[in-house]
Short mmCIF file of C-alpha atoms and ligand atoms in Angstrom, two decimals:
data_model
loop_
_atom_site.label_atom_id
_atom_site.label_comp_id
_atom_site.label_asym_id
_atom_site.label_seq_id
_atom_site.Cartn_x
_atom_site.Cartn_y
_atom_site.Cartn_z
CA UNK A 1 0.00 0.00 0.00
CA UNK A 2 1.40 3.62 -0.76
CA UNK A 3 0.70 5.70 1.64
CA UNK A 4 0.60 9.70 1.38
CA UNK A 5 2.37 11.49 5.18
CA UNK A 6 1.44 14.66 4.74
CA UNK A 7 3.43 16.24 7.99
CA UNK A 8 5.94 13.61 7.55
CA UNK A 9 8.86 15.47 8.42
CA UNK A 10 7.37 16.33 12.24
CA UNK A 11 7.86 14.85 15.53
CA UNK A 12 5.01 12.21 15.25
CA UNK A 13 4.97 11.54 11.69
CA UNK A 14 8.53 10.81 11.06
CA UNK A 15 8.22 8.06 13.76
CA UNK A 16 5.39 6.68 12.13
CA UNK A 17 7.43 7.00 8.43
CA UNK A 18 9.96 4.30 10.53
CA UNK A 19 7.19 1.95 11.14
CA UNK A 20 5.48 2.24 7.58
CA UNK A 21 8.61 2.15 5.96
CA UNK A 22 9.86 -1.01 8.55
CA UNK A 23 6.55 -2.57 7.42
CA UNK A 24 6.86 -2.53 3.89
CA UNK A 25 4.84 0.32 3.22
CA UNK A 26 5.65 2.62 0.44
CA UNK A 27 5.49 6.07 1.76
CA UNK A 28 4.98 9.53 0.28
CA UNK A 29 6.08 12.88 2.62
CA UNK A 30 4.72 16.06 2.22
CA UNK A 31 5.87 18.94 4.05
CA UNK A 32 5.93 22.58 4.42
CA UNK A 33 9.27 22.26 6.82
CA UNK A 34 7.00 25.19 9.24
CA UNK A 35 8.12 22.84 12.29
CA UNK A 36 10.29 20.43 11.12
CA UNK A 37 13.55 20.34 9.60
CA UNK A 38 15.33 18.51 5.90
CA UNK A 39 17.71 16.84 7.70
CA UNK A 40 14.62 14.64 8.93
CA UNK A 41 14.45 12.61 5.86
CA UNK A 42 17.81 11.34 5.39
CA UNK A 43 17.49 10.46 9.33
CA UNK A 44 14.35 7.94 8.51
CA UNK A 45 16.37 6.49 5.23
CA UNK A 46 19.70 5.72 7.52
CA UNK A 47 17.39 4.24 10.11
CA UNK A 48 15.01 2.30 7.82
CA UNK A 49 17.78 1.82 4.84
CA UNK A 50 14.62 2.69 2.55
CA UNK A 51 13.69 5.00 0.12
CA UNK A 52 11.09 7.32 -0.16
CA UNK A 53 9.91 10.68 -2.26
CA UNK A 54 9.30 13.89 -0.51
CA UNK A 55 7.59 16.81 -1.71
CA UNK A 56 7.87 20.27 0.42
CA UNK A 57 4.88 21.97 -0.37
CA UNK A 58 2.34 23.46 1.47
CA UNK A 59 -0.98 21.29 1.83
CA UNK A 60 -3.23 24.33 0.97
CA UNK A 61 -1.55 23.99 -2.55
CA UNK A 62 -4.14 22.66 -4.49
CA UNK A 63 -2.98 22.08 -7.73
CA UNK A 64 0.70 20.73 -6.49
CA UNK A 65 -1.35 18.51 -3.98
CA UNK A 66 -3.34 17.62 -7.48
CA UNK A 67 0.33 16.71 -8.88
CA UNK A 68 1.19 14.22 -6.57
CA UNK A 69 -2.34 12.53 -6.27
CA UNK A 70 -1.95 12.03 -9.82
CA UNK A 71 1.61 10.92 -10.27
CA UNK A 72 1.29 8.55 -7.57
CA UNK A 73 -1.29 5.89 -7.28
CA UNK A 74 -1.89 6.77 -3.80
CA UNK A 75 -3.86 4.35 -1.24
CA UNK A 76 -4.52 6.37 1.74
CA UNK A 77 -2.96 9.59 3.86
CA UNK A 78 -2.43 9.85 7.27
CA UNK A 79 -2.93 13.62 7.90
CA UNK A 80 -0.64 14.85 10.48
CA UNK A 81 0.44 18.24 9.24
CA UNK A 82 -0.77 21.37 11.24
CA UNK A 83 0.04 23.80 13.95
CA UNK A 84 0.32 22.48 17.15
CA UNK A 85 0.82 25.22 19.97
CA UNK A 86 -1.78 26.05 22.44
CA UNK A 87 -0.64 28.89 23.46
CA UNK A 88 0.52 30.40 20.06
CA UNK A 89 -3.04 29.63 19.07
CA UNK A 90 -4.09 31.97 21.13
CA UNK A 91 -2.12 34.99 20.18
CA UNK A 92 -2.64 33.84 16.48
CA UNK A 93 -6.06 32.52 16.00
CA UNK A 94 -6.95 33.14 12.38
CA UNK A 95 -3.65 31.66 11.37
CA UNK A 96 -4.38 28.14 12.84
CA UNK A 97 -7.86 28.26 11.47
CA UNK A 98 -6.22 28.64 8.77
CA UNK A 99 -3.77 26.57 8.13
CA UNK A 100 -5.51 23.21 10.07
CA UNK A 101 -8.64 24.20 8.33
CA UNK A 102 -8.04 24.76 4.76
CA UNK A 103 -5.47 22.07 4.84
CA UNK A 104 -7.40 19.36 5.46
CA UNK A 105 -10.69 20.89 3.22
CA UNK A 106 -7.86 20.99 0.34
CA UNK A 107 -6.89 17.38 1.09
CA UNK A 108 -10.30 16.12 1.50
CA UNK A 109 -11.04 17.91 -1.72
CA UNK A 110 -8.35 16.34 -3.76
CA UNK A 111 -8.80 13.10 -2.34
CA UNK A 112 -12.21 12.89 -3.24
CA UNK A 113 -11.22 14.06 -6.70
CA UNK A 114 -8.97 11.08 -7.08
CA UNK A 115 -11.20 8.56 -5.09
CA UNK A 116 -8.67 7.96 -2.73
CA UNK A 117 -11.13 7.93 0.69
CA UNK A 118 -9.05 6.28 3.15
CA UNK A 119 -7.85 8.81 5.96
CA UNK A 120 -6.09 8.30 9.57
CA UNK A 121 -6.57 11.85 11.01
CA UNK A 122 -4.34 13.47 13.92
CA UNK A 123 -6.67 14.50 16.94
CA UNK A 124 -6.10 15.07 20.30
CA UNK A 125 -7.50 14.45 23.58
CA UNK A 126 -7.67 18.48 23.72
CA UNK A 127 -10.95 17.28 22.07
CA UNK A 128 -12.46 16.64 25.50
CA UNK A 129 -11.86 19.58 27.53
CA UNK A 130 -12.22 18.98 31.39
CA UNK A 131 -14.23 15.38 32.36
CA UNK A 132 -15.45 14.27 35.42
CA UNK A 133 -15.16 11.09 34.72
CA UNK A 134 -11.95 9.44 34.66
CA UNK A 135 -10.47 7.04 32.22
CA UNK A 136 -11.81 9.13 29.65
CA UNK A 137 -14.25 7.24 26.89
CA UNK A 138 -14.30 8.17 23.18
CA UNK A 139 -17.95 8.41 24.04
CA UNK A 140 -17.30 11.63 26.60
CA UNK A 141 -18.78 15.09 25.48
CA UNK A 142 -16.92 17.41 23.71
CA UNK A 143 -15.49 20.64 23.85
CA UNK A 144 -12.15 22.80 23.77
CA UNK A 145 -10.43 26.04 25.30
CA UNK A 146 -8.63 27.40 22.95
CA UNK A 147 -8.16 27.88 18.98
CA UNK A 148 -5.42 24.98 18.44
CA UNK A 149 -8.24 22.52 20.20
CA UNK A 150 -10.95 23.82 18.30
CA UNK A 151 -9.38 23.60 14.96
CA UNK A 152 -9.24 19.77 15.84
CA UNK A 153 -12.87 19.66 17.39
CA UNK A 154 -14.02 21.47 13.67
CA UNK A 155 -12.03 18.86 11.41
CA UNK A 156 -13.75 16.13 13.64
CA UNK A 157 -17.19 17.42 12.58
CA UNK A 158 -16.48 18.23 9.28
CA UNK A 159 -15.05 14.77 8.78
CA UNK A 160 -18.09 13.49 10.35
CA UNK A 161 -20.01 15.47 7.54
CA UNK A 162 -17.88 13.63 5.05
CA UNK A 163 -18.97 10.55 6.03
CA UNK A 164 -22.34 11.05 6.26
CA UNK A 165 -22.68 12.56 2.74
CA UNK A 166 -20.33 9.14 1.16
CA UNK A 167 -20.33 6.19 3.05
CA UNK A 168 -17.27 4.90 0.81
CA UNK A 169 -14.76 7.23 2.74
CA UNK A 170 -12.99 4.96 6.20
CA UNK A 171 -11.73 7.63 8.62
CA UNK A 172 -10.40 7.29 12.02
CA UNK A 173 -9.70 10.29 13.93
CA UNK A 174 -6.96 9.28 16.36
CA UNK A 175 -7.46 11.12 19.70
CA UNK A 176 -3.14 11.21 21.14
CA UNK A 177 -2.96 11.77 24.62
CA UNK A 178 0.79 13.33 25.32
CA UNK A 179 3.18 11.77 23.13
CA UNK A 180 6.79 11.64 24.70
CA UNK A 181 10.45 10.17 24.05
CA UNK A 182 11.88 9.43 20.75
CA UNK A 183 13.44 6.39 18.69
CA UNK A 184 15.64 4.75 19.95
CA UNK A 185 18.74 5.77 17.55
CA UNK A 186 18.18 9.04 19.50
CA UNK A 187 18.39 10.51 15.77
CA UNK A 188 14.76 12.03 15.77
CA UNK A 189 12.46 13.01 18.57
CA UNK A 190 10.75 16.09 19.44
CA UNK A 191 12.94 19.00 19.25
CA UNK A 192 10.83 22.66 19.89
CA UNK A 193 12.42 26.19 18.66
CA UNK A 194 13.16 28.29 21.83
CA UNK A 195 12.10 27.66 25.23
CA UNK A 196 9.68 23.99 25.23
CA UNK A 197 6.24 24.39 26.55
CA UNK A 198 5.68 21.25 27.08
CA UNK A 199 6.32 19.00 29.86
CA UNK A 200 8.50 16.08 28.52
CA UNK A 201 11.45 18.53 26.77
CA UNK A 202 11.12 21.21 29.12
CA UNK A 203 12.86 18.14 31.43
CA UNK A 204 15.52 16.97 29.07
CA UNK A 205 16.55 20.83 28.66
CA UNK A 206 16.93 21.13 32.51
CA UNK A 207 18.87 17.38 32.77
CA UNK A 208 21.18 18.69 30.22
CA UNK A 209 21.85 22.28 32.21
CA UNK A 210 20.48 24.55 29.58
CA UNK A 211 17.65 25.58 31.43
CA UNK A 212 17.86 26.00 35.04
CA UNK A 213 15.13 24.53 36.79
CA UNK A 214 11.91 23.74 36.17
CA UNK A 215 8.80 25.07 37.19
CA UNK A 216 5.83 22.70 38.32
CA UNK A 217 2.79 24.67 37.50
CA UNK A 218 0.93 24.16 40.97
CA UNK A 219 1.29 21.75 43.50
CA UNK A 220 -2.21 21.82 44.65
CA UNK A 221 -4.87 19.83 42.53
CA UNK A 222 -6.79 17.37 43.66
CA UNK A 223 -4.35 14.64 42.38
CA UNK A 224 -1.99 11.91 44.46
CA UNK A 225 0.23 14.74 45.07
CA UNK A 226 -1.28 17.56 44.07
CA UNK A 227 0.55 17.85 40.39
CA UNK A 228 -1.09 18.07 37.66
CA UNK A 229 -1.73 14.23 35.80
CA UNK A 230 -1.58 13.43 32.53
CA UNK A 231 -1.61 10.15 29.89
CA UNK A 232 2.43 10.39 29.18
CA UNK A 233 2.24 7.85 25.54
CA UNK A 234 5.52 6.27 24.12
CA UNK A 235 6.17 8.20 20.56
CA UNK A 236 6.80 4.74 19.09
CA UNK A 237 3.83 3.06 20.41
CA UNK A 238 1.84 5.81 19.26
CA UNK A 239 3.55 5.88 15.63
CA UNK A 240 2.34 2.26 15.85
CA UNK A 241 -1.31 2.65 16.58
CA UNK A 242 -1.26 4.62 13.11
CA UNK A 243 -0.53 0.80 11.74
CA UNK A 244 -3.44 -0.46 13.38
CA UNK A 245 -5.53 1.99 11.91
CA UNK A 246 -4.56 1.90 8.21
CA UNK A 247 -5.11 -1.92 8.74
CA UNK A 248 -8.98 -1.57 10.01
CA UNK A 249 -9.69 1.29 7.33
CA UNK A 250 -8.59 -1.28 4.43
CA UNK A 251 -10.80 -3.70 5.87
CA UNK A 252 -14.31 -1.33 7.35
CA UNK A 253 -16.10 1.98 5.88
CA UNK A 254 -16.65 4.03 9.19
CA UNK A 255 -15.80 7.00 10.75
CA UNK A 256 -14.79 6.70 14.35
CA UNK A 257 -13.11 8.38 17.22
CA UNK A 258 -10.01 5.80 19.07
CA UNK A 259 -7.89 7.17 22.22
CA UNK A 260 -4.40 6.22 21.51
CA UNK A 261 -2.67 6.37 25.49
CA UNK A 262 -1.72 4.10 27.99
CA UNK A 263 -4.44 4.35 29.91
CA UNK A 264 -2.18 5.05 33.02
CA UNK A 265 -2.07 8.58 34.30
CA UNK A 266 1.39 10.12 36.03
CA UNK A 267 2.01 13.53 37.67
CA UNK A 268 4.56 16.15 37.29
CA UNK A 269 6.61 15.20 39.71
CA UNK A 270 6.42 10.90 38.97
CA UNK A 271 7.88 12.12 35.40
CA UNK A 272 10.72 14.50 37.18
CA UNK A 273 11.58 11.44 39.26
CA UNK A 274 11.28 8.49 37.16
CA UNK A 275 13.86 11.02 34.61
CA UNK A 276 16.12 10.89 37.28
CA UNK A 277 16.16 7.92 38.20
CA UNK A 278 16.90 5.62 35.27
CA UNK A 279 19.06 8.22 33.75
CA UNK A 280 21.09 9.14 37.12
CA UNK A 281 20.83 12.63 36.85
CA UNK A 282 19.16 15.64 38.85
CA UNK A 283 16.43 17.58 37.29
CA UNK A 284 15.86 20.57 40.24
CA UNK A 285 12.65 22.06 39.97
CA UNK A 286 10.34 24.40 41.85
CA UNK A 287 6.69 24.82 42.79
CA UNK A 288 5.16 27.86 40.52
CA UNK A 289 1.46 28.75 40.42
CA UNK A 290 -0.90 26.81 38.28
CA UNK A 291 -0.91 27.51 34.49
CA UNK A 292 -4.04 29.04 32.55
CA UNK A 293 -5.80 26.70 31.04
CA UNK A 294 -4.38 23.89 32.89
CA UNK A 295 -6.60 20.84 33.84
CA UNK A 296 -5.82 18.48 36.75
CA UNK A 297 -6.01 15.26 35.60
CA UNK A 298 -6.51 13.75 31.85
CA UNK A 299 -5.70 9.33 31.09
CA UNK A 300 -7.27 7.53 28.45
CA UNK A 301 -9.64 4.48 28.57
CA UNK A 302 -8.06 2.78 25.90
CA UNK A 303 -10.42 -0.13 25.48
CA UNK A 304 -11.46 1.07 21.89
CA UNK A 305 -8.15 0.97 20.74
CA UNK A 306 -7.57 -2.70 21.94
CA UNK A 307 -10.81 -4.06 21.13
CA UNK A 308 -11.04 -2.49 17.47
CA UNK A 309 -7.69 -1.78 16.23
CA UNK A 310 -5.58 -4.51 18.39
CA UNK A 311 -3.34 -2.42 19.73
CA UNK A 312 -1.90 -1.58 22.91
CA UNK A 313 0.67 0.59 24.24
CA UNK A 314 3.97 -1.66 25.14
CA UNK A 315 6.55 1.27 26.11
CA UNK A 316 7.05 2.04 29.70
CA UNK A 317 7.53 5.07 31.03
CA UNK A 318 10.93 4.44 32.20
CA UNK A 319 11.57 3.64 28.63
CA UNK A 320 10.02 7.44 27.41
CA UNK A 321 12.45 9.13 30.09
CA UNK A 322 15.29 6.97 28.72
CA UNK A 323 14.66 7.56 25.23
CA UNK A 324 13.82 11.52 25.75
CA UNK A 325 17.42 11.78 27.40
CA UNK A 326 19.20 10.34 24.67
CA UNK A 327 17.42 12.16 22.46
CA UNK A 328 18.54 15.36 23.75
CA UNK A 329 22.24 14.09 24.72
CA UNK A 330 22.44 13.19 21.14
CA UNK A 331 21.51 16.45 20.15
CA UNK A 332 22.82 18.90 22.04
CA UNK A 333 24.05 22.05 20.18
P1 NAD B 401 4.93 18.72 14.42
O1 NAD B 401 4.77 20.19 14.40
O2 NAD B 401 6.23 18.14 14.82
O3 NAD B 401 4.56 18.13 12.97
C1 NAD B 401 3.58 18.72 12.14
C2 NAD B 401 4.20 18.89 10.76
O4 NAD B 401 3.23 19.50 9.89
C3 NAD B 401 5.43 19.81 10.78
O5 NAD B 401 6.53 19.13 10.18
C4 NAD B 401 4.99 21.01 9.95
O6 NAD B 401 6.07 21.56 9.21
C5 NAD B 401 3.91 20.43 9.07
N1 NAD B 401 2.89 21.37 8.59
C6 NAD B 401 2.15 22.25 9.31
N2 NAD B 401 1.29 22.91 8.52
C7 NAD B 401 1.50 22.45 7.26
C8 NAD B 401 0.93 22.77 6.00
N3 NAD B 401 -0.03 23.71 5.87
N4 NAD B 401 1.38 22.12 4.90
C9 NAD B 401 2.36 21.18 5.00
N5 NAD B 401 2.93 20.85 6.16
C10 NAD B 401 2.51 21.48 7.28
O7 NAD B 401 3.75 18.14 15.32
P2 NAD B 401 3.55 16.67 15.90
O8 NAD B 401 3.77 16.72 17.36
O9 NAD B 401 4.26 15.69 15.09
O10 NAD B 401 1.98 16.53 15.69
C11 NAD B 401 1.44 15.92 14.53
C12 NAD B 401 -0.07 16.07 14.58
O11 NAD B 401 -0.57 15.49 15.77
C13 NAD B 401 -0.54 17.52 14.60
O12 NAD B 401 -1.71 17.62 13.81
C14 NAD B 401 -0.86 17.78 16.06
O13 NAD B 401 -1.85 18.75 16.22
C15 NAD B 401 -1.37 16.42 16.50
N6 NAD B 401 -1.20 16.18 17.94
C16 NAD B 401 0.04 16.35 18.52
C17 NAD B 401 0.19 16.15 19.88
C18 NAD B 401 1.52 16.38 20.56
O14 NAD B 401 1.53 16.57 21.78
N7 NAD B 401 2.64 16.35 19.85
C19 NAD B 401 -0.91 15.75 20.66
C20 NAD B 401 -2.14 15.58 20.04
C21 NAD B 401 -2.26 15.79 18.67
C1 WQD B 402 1.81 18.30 31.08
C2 WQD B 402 1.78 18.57 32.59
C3 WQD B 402 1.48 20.89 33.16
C4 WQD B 402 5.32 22.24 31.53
C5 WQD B 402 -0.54 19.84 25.70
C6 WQD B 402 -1.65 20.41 24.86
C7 WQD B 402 -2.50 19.32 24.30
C8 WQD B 402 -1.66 18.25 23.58
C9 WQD B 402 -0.48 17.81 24.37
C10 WQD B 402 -1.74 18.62 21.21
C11 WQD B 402 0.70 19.57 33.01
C12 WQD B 402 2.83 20.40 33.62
C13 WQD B 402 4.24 21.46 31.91
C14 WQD B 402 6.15 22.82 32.54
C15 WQD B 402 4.76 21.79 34.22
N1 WQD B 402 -1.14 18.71 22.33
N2 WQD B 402 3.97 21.25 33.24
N3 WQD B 402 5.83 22.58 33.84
O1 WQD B 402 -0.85 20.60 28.78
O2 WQD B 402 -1.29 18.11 29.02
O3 WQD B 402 -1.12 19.10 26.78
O4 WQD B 402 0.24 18.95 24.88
O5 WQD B 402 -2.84 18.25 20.95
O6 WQD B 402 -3.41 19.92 23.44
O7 WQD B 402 -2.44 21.28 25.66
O8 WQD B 402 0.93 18.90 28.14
O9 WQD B 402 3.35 18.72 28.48
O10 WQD B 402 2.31 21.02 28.42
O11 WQD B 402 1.90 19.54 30.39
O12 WQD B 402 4.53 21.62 35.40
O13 WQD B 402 7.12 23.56 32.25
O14 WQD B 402 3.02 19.16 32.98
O15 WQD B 402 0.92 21.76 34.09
O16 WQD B 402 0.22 19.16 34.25
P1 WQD B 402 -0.65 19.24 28.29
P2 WQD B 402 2.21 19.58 28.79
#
């Protein structure tokens, strides 16, 4: 099967390029390089030893997208390209409307042009807001906080829509929890522009003494110890859910929602501990107020996942502190 990556060159998809490509996939990368870099590609060739074509365009392109759809006999896309900051989103709404919107109309578009109705689409667990109700269930009500969340809450719908008006299309909207770590080469992983503002590489900055210290944003939720708790999800195991899902979208038309996490929740300070611990190094940090926006506690119930797609997370989290650390000792400046 060839399979189109559009975002290919980013932190998730280039993992998942590694699995297709390790699984005899033929893959096809497209990429605007906005958040990623070149050097990406000839990292997944050394790694995989395979080859692969890569176009840098921007998805909104409709006529280059129009190109490639009809050069290559394509099968299906995974659709990871978009922005991905919360907080950016924010500052900068009509520019991630934008770009997550009418990137994924124009590849919907183009795809229905050339019949090619077979789509694994990046979502997020953003999708659910704050729940009462803990493991969360695909099944849980919607909502979202800020622009970046509702961009993915809009493409859910409208992929919904798609569905409804032509059952031929198979779509599953992946719902990630917090991907962390990298492969194991430590030649890719997630590497942010200027200060992280995430949890996971915030860490690795502070292990490796370019940032001081970090700052635990509040120490008093109503968790095991009073940090905030989140669904921490093994890159690789996540790149491999994206496997699973090709596999069931050959086989059913649907549209459906899966959580992709562990199903295990840890805190702030379980991740600061468990990083120093199997990598014998201190990460200092200090207690800070509570960050805007911020939501106590968030795990999947990742039932769905096992009972549809057959898959199951298999990376602990010792292995996602291990892996992050190499990552970043690998590529220090
Ligand atoms: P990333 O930024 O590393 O990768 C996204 C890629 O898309 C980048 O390489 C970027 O250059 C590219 N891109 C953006 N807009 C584009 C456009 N208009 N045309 C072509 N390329 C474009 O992000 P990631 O962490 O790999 O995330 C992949 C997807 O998963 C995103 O859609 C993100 O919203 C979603 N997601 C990520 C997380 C997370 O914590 N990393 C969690 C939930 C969902
Ligand atoms: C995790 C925990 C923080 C940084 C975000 C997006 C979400 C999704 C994944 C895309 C929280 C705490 C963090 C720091 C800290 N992305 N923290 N100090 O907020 O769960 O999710 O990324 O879809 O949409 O919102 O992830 O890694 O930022 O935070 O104490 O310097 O770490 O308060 O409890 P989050 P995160």
């Amino acid at each position: 099967m060839k399979i189109l990556v559009t975002g290919g060159t980013g932190y998730i998809g280039s993992h998942t390029c590694i699995e297709l490509l390790n699984s005899r996939y033929e893959v096809i990368v497209v990429d605007n390089l906005s958040n990623s870099k070149i050097e990406v590609i000839n990292k997944i060739k050394t790694i995989t030893n395979k080859d692969f074509k890569f176009y840098e365009m921007d998805l909104r392109s409709e006529e280059e997208l129009r190109n490639i759809f009809s050069k290559e006999k394509i099968d299906a896309v995974i659709h990871f390209a978009g922005l991905k900051a919360v907080g950016e989103s924010v500052q900068k709404p009509l520019l991630y409307y934008q770009n997550n919107l009418d990137s994924t109309l124009t590849l919907c578009k183009v795809m229905n042009e050339f019949k090619v109705k077979k789509l694994v689409f990046s979502s997020s667990a953003t999708v659910y807001g704050e729940q009462k109700v803990l493991p969360i269930k695909e099944s849980a009500s919607l909502s979202t906080t800020n622009p970046y969340g509702s961009t993915k809450l809009f493409i859910e719908y409208i992929l919904d829509d798609l569905y409804k008006s032509d059952n031929e299309w198979s779509i599953i909207k992946l719902r990630y929890f917090n991907p962390v770590g990298a492969h194991e080469s430590g030649l890719i992983g997630e590497d942010p522009n200027g200060i992280p503002n995430n949890l996971m590489p915030y860490v690795s900055k502070v292990a490796i003494g370019e940032l001081p210290y970090l700052n635990v944003f509040g120490d008093d939720y109503d968790t095991k110890d009073g940090t905030g708790v989140r669904d921490y999800i093994h890159v690789v195991d996540l790149a491999k859910g994206h496997l699973k899902a090709l596999e069931y979208i050959d086989k059913n038309n649907d549209c459906i929602a899966i959580n992709l996490g562990t199903g295990t929740g840890y805190s702030v300070l379980d991740i600061v501990k468990t990083y120093e611990k199997v990598n014998n190094i201190k990460v200092p940090y200090k207690i800070t107020k509570r960050r805007d926006g911020d939501i106590a506690e968030c795990y999947a119930d990742s039932t769905k996942a096992k009972e549809l797609l057959n898959w199951s997370s298999e990376l602990s989290l010792d292995d996602m502190v291990k892996s992050a650390y190499n990552f970043i000792i690998k590529n220090k400046e």
